[in-house]
Coordinates of C-alpha atoms in Angstrom, one line a residue:
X129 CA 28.3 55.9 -111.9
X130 CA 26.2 52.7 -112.3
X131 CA 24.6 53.5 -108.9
X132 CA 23.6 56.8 -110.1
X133 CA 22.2 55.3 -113.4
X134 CA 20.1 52.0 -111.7
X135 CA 18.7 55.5 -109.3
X136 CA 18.1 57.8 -111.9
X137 CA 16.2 54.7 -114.0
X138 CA 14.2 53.6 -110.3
X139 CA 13.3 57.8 -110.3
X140 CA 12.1 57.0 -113.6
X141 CA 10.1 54.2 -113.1
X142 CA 8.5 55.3 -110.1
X143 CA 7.4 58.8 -112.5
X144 CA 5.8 56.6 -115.0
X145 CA 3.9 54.7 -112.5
X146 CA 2.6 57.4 -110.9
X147 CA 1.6 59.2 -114.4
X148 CA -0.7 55.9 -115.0
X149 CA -2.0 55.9 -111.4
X150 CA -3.1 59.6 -112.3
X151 CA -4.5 58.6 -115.7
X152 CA -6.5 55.6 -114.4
X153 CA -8.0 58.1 -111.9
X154 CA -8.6 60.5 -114.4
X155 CA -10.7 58.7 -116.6
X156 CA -12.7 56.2 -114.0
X157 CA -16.0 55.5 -115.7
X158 CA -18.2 56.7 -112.6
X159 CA -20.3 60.0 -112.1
X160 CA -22.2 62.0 -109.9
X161 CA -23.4 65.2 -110.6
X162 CA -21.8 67.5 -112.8
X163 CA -18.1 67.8 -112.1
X164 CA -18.2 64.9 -109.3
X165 CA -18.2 61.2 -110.1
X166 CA -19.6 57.8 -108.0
X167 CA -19.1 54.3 -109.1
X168 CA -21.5 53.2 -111.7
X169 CA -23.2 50.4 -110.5
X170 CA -26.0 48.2 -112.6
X171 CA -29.2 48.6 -111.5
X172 CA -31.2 45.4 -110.9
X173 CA -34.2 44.3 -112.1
X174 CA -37.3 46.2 -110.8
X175 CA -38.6 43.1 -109.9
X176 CA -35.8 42.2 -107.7
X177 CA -36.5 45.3 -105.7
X178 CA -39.1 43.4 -103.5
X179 CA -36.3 42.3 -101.9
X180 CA -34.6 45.6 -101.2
X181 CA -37.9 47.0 -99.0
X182 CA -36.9 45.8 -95.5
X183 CA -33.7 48.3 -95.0
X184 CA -35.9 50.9 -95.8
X185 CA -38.1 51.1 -92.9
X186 CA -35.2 51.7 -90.8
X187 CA -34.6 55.1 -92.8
X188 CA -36.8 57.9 -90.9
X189 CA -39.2 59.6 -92.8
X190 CA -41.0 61.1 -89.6
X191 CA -38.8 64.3 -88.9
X192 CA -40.5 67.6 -90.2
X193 CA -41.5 69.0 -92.9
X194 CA -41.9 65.6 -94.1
X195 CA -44.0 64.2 -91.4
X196 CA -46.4 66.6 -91.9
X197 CA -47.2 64.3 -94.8
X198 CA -49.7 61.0 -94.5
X199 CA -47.9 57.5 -95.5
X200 CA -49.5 56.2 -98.8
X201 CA -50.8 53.2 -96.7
X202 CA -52.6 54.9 -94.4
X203 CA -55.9 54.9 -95.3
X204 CA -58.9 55.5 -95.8
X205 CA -58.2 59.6 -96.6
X206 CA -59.7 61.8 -94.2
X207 CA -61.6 64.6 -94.7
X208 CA -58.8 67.0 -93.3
X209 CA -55.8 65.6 -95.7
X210 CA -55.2 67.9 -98.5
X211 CA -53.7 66.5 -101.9
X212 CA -50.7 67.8 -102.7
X213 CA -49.4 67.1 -106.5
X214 CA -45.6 67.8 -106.3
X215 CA -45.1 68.6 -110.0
X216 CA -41.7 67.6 -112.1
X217 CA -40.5 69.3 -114.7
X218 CA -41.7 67.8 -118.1
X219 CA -43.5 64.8 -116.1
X220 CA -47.0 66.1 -117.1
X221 CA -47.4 69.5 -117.9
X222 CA -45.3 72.3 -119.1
X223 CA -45.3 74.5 -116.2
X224 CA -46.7 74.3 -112.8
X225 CA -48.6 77.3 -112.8
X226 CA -50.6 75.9 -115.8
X227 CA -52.5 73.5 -113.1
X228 CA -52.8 76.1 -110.6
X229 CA -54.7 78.0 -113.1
X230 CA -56.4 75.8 -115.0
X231 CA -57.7 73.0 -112.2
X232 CA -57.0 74.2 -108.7
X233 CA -58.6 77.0 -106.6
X234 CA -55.2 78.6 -105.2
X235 CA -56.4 81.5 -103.1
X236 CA -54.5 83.8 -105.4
X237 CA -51.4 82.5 -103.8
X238 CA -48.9 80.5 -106.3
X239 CA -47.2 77.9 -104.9
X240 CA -45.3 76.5 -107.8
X241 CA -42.9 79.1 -106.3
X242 CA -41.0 79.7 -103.1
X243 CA -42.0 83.4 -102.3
X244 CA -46.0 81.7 -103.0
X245 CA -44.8 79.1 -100.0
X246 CA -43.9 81.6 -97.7
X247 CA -47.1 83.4 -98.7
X248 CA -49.1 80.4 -98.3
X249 CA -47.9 79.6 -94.8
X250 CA -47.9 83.0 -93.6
X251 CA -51.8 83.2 -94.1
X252 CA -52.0 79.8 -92.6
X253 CA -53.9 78.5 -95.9
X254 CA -53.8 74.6 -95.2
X255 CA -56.6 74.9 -92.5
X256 CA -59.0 77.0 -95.1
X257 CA -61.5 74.7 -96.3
X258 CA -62.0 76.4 -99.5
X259 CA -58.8 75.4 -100.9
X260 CA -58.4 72.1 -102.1
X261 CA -55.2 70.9 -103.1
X262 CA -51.4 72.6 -103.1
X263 CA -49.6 72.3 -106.8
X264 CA -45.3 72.4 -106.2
X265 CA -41.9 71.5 -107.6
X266 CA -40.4 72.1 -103.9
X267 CA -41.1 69.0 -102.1
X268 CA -39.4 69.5 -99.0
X269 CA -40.7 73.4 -98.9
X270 CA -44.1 72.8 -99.6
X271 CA -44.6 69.6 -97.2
X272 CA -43.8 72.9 -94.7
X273 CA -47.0 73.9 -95.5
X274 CA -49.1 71.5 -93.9
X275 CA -49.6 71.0 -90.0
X276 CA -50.9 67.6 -87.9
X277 CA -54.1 68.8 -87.9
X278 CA -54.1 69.6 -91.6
X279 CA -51.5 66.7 -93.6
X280 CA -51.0 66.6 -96.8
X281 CA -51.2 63.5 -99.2
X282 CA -48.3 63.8 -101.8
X283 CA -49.0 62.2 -105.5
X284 CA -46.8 62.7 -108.4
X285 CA -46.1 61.7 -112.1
X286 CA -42.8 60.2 -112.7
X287 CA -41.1 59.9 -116.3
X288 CA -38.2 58.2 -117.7
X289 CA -35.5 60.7 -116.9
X290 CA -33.7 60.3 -120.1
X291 CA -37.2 61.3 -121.9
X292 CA -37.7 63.8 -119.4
X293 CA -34.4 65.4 -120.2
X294 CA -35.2 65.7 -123.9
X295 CA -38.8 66.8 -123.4
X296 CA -36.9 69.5 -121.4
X297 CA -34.5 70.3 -124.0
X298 CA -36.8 70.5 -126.9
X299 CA -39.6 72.2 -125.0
X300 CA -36.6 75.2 -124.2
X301 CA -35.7 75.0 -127.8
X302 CA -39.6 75.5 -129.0
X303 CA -40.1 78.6 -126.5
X304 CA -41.3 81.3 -128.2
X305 CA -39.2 84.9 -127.6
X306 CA -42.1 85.8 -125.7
X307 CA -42.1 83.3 -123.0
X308 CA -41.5 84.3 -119.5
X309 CA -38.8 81.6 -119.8
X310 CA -37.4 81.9 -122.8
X311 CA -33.0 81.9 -122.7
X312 CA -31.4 83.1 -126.1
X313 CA -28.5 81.2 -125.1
X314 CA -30.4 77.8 -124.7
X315 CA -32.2 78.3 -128.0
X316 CA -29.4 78.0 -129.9
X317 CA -27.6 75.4 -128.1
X318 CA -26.9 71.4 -129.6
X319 CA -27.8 68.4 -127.3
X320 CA -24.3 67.9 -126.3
X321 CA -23.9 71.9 -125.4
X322 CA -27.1 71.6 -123.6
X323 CA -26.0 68.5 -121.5
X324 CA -22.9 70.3 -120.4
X325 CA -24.6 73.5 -119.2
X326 CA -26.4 74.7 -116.1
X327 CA -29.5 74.9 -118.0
X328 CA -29.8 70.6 -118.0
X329 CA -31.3 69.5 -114.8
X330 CA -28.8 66.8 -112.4
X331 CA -30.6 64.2 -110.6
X332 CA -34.2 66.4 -110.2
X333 CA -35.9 64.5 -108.3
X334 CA -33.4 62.2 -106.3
X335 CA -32.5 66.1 -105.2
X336 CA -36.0 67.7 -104.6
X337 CA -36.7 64.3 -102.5
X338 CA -34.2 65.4 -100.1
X339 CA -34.0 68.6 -100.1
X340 CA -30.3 68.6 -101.6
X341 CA -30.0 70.8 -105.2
X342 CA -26.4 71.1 -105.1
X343 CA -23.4 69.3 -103.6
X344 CA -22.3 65.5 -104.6
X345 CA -25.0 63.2 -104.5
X346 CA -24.3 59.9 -102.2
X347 CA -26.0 56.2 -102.0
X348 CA -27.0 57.6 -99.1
X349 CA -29.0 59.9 -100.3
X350 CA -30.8 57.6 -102.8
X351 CA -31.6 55.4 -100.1
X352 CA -33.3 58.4 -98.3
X353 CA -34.9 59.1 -101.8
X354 CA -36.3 56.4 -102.3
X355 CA -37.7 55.8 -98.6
X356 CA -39.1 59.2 -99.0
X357 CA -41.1 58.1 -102.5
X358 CA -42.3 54.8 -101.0
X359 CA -43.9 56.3 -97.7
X360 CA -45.2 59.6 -98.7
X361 CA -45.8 59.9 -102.4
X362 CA -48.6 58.5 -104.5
X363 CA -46.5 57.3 -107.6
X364 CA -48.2 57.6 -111.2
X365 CA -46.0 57.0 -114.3
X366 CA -46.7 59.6 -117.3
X367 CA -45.6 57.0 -120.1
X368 CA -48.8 54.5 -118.7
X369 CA -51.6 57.4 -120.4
X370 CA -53.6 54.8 -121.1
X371 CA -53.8 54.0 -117.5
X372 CA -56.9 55.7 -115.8
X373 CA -54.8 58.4 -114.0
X374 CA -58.4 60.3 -113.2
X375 CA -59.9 57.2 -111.6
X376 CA -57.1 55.9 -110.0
X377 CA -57.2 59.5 -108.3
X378 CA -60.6 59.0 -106.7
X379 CA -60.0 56.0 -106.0
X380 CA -57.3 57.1 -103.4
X381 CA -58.9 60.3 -102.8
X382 CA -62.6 59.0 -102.4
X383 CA -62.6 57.8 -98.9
X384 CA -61.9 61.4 -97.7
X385 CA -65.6 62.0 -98.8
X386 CA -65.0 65.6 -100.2
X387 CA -66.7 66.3 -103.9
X388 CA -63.3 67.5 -106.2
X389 CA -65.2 68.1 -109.0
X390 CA -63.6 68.0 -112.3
X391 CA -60.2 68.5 -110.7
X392 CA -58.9 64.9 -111.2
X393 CA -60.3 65.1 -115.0
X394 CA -58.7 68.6 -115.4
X395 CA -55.5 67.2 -114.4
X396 CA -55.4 64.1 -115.9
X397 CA -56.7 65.5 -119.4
X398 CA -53.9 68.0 -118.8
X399 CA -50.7 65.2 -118.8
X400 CA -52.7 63.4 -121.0
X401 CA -52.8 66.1 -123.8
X402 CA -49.9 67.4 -122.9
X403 CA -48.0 63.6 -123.6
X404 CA -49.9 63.3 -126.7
X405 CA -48.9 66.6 -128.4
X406 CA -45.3 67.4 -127.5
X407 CA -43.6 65.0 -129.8
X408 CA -39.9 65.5 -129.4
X409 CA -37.2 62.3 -131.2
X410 CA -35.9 60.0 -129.2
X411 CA -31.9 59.4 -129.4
X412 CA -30.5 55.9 -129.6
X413 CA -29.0 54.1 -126.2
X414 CA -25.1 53.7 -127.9
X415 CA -24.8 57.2 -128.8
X416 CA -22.7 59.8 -127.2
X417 CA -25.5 62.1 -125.6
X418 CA -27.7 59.4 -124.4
X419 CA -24.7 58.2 -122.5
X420 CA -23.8 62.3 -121.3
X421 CA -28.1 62.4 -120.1
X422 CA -27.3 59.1 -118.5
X423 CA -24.6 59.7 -116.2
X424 CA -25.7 63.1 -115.3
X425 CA -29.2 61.5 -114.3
X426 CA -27.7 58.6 -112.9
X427 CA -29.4 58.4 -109.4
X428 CA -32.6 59.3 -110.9
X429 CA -32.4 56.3 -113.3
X430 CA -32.5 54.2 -110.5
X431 CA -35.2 55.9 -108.4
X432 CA -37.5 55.7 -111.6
X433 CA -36.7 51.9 -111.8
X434 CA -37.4 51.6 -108.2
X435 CA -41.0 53.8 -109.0
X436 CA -42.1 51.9 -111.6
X437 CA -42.0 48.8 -108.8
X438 CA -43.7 51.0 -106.2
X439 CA -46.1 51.9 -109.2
X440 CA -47.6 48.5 -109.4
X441 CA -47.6 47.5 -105.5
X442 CA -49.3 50.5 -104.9
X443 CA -51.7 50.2 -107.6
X444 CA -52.8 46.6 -105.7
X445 CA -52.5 47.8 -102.2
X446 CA -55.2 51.2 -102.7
X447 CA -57.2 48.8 -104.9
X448 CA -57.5 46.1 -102.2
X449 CA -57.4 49.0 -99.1
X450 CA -60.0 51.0 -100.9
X451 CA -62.3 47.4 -101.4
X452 CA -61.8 46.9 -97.6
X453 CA -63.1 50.5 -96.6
X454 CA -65.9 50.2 -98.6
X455 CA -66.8 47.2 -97.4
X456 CA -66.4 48.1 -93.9
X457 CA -69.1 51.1 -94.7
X458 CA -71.6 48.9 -96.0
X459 CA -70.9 46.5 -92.7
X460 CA -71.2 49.6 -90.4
X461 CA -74.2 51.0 -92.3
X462 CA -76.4 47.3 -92.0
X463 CA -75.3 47.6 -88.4
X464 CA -76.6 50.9 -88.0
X465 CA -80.1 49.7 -89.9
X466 CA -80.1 46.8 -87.5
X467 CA -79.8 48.8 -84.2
X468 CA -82.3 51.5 -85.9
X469 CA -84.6 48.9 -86.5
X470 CA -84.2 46.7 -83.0
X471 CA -84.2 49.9 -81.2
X472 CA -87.9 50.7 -82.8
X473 CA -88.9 46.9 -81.7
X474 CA -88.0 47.3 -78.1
X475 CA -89.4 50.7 -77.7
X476 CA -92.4 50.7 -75.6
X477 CA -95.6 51.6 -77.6
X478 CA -96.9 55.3 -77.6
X479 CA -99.9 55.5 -77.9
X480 CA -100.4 59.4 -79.0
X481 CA -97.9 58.4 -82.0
X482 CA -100.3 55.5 -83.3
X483 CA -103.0 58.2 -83.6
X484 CA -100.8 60.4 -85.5
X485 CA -100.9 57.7 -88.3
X486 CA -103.0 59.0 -91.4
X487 CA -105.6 56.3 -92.6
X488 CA -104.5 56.6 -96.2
X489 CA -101.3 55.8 -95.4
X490 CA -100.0 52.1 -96.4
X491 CA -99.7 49.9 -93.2

């Protein structure tokens, strides 16, 4: 009988155990996306990042379709390289198509879609001159676009993902009925409702980067993200609008020699008015949804951290690359002048020119 109680109170034992092993799994403070968790880890100091860019280059960003995009650092743009502004939602402007309409020539073709992609490519549009620049939310897709004759050069705005989140959230709420996006059900929904739905975007951009909208999200894949946004993206930050986004634009763009117009003003007037006037408040870091936003947006914290680093190194590197090439012009062009002018020097006389020269002429 005593054996039978010390087994019974071992079974007992080894229950209860076994119900906090289950309970300390169940409520693990890590996430991933939406019904999937990863260890939360801190992020560091965008500062500290400097240190972090070595392991990078040993992540390949050559395989198709994103080698048909130029590296940010190599430069000067040619004349061939089309700009390509990969759009995020709420990072600028409302919708995609609104820049497509309002700044770009298109071809009638809208690529802020994936049927417009297919479209796009079909007719082989990246070799016609007459279209200047290719306006997406489908990175991957849209880099598909674009050949080695004819490469695109990626730029984007990136926002604070929390903010964009809520600039999301209240820009559904504000839809009117008649908006080809308007949801019934998301107009009526709370923050916390919203956060918990399909309708709240998990990890945008870490995802478009890749190329990966559903599944778990891995360190992995942030390394790849980030590797991705260093090499081939152009990174402006939509909370800097005081920063000359329209300048900074030709300054990259400039060397390529081709006249955009107004489209850099068009498109920087456009985030820039579009910042100013879609006031939305701003929830407190201790509260309950700001922690929900958090952890569903947790890899794209850290790529913004990470862009906000590449944000500043690129703004010196272009700056001092763009310097170099136009001093490199100026050099070749005096060089050209001299061997213009010693080639005139060394010329043997003719004769029948000298009595082409008109007396009134200055001599």
């Amino acid at each position: 009988g005593a054996i039978v109680t010390i087994l019974s109170a071992l079974g007992v034992t080894i229950a209860i155990i076994g119900l906090l092993n289950n309970h300390l799994k169940k409520h693990k403070s890590s996430f991933t996306d939406r019904g999937a968790r990863i260890e939360q880890k801190q992020e560091p100091h965008h500062r500290k990042l400097k240190t972090k860019l070595a392991p990078y280059e040993s992540i390949r960003t050559d395989k198709e379709p994103i080698s048909n995009l130029r590296s940010v650092g190599d430069y000067p743009v040619v004349a061939t390289d089309k700009p390509f502004f990969w759009w995020a939602p709420l990072s600028g402007c409302a919708d995609a198509s609104d820049i497509i309409n309002k700044c770009v020539l298109s071809k009638d073709v809208d690529t802020s879609t994936r049927e417009g992609i297919q479209e796009f490519l079909d007719k082989k549009l990246a070799s016609d001159e007459t279209v200047d620049m290719i306006v997406s939310p489908y990175f991957k897709e849209a880099a598909g676009v674009f050949n080695s004759d004819y490469q695109g050069r990626a730029f984007t705005f990136i926002r604070d993902p929390i903010k964009r989140e809520l600039a999301h959230f209240h820009y559904l709420q504000k839809m009117e009925k008649t908006d080809k996006n308007y949801n019934i059900a998301v107009a009526g929904m709370a923050l916390e409702g919203y956060v918990n739905s399909d309708y709240a975007n998990n990890n945008w951009l870490t995802r478009h980067l890749i190329g990966k909208e559903k599944g778990v999200l891995s360190e992995e894949n942030l390394e790849m993200a980030k590797a991705i946004l260093r090499e081939k993206v152009l990174v402006l930050l939509v909370d800097d609008v005081h920063e000359h986004i329209s300048y900074r634009l030709r300054m990259y763009f400039g060397s390529s020699g081709i006249d955009m117009g107004g489209k850099w003003d068009c498109i920087s007037k456009m985030v820039h008015d579009h910042y100013e006037d879609f006031e939305f408040p701003m929830i407190a870091k201790k509260t309950h949804e700001y922690s929900m936003l958090s952890r569903n947006n947790n890899f794209d914290l850290r790529l913004f951290h990470y862009a906000r680093y590449l944000y500043e190194h690129q703004k010196s590197t272009i700056s001092r690359k763009s310097d170099e090439h136009k001093q490199k012009l100026l050099l070749t062009n005096e060089q050209q002048e001299e061997t213009t002018v010693d080639s005139v020097t060394d010329a043997p006389l003719d004769d029948s020119a000298a009595n082409d020269v008109s007396l009134d002429e200055d001599i």
